[in-house]
PDB file of C-alpha atoms in Angstrom:
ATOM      1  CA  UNK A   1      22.405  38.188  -2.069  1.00  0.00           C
ATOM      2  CA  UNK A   2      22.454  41.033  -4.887  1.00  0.00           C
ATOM      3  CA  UNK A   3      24.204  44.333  -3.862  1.00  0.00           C
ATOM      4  CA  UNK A   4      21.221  45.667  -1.846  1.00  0.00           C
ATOM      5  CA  UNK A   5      21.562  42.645   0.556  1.00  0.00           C
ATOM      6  CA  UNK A   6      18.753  41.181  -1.328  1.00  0.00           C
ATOM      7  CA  UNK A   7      18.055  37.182  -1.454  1.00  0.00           C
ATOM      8  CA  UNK A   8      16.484  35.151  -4.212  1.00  0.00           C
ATOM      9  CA  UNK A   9      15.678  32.197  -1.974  1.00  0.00           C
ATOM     10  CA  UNK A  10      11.845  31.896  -1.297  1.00  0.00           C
ATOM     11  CA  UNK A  11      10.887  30.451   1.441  1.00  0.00           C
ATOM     12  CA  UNK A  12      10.813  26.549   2.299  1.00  0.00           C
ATOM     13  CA  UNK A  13       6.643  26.005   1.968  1.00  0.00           C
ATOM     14  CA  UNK A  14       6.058  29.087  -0.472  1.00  0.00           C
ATOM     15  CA  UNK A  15       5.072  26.628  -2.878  1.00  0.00           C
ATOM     16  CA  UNK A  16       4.148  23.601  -1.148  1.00  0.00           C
ATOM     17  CA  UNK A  17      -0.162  23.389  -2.020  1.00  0.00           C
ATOM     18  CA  UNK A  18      -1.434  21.552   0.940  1.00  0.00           C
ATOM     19  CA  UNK A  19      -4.624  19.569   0.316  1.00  0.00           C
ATOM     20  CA  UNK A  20      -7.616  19.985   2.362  1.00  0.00           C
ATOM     21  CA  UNK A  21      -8.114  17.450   5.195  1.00  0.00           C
ATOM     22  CA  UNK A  22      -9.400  17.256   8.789  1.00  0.00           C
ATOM     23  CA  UNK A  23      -8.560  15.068  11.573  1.00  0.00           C
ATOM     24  CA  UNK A  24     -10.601  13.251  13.890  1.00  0.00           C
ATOM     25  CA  UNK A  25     -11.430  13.655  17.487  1.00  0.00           C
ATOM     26  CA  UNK A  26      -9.076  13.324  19.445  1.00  0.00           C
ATOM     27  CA  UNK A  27      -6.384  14.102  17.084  1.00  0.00           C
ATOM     28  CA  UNK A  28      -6.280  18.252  16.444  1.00  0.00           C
ATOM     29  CA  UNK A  29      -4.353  20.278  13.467  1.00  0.00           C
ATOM     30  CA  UNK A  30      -0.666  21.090  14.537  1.00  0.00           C
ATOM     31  CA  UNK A  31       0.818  23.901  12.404  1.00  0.00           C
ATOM     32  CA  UNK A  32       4.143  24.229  14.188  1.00  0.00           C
ATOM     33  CA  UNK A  33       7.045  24.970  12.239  1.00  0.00           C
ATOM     34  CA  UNK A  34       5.640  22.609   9.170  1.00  0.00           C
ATOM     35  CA  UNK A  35       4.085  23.351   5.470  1.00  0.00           C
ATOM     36  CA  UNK A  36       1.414  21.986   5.394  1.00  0.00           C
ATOM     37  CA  UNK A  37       0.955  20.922   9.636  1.00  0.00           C
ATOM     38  CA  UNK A  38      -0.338  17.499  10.480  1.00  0.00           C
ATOM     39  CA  UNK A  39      -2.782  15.791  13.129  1.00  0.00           C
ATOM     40  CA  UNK A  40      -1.569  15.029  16.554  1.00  0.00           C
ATOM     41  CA  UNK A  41      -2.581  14.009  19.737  1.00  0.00           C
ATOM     42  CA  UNK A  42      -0.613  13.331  23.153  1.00  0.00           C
ATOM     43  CA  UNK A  43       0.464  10.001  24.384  1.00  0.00           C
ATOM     44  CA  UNK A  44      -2.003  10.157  27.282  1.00  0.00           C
ATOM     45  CA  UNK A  45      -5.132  10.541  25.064  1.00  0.00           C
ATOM     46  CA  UNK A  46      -3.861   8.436  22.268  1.00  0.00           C
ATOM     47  CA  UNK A  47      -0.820   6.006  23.737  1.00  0.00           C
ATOM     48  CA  UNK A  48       2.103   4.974  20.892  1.00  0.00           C
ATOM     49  CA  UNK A  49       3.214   1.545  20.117  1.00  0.00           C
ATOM     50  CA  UNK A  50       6.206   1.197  21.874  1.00  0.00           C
ATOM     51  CA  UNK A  51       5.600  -2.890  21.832  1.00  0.00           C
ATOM     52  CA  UNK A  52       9.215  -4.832  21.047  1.00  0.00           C
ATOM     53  CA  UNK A  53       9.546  -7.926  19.789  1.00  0.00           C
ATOM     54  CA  UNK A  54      12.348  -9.747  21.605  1.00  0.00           C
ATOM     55  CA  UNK A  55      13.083 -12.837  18.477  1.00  0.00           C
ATOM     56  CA  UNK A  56      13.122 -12.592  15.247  1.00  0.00           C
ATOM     57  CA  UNK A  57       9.523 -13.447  14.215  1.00  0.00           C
ATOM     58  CA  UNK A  58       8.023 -13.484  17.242  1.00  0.00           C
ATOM     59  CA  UNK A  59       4.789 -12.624  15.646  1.00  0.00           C
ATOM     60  CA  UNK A  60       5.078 -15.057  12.632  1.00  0.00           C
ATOM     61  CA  UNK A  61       4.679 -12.252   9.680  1.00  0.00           C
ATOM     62  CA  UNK A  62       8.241 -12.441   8.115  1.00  0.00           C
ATOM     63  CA  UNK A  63       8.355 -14.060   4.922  1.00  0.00           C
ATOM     64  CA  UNK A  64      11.716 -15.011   3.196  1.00  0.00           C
ATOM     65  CA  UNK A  65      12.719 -12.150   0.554  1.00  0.00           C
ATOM     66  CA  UNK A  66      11.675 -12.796  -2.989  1.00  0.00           C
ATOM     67  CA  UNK A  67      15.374 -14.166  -5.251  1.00  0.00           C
ATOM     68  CA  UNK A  68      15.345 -10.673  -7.332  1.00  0.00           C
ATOM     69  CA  UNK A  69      14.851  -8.663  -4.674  1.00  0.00           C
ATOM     70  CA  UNK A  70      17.974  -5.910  -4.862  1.00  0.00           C
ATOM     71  CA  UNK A  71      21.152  -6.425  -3.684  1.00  0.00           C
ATOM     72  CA  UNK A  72      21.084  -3.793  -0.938  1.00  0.00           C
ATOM     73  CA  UNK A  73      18.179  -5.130   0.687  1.00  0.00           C
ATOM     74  CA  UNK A  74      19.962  -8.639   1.337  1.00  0.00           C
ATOM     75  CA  UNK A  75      21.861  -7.602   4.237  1.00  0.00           C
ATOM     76  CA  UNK A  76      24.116  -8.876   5.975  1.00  0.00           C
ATOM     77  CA  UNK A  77      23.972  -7.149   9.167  1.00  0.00           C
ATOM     78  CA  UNK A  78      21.235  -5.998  11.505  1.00  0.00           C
ATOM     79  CA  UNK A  79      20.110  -3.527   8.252  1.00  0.00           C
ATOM     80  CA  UNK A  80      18.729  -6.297   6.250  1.00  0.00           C
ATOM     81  CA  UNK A  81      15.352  -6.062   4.973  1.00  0.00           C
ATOM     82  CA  UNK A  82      12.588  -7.525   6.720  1.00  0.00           C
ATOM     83  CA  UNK A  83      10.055  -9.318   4.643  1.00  0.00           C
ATOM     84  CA  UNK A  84       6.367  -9.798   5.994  1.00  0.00           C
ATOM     85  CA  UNK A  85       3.123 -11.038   4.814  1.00  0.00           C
ATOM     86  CA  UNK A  86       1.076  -9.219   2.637  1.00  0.00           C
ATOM     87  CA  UNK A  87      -2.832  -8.648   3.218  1.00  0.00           C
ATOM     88  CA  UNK A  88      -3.807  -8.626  -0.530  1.00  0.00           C
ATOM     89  CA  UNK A  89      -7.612  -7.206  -1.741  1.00  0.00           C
ATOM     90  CA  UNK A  90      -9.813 -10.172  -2.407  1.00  0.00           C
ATOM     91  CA  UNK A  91      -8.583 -11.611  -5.896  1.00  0.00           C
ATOM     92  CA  UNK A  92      -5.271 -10.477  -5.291  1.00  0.00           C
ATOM     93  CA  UNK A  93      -2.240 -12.722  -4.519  1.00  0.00           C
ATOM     94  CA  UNK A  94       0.967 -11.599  -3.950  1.00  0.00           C
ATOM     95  CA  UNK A  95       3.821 -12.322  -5.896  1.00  0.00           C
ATOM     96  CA  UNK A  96       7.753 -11.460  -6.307  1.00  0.00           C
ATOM     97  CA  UNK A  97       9.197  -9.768  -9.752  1.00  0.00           C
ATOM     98  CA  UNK A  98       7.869  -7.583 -11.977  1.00  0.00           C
TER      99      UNK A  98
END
């Protein structure tokens, strides 16, 4: 504060430029308490993915990490890195390394 009990900090979104977008029935625009606000609809109309998987690939996606993948994503612990199949564009292939 200056010595009129001024502030020089702006507030958090004055310059956050939001683009334009819509959102599809049923979803609506939520501005609450955000920038830029975001779509949302209630469980009961559109019902989250609360599905667990009870062994480690269950589904069959994980892949092994690629040898130069960093350090920190190696584990150990239940933090490690999980690994799962890309779904590459047509003429892509996945690959590790740069």
């Amino acid at each position: 504060k200056d010595s009129f009990g001024n502030t020089a900090l702006t507030p958090a979104c004055s310059k956050v430029e939001c683009g334009e977008y819509s959102c599809p029935p049923p979803f609506e625009l939520k501005t609450d308490g955000t920038c830029c606000g975001y779509c949302w609809a209630p469980d009961h109309v559109v019902a989250a993915d609360r599905h667990r998987v009870v062994e480690y690939n269950a589904t069959g996606f994980a892949v092994e990490q690629c040898e130069d993948a960093p350090s920190t994503c190696k584990g150990p612990g239940a933090n490690a890195v999980r690994c799962f199949k890309p779904s590459c564009r047509e003429g892509e292939t996945a690959s590790c390394g740069g």
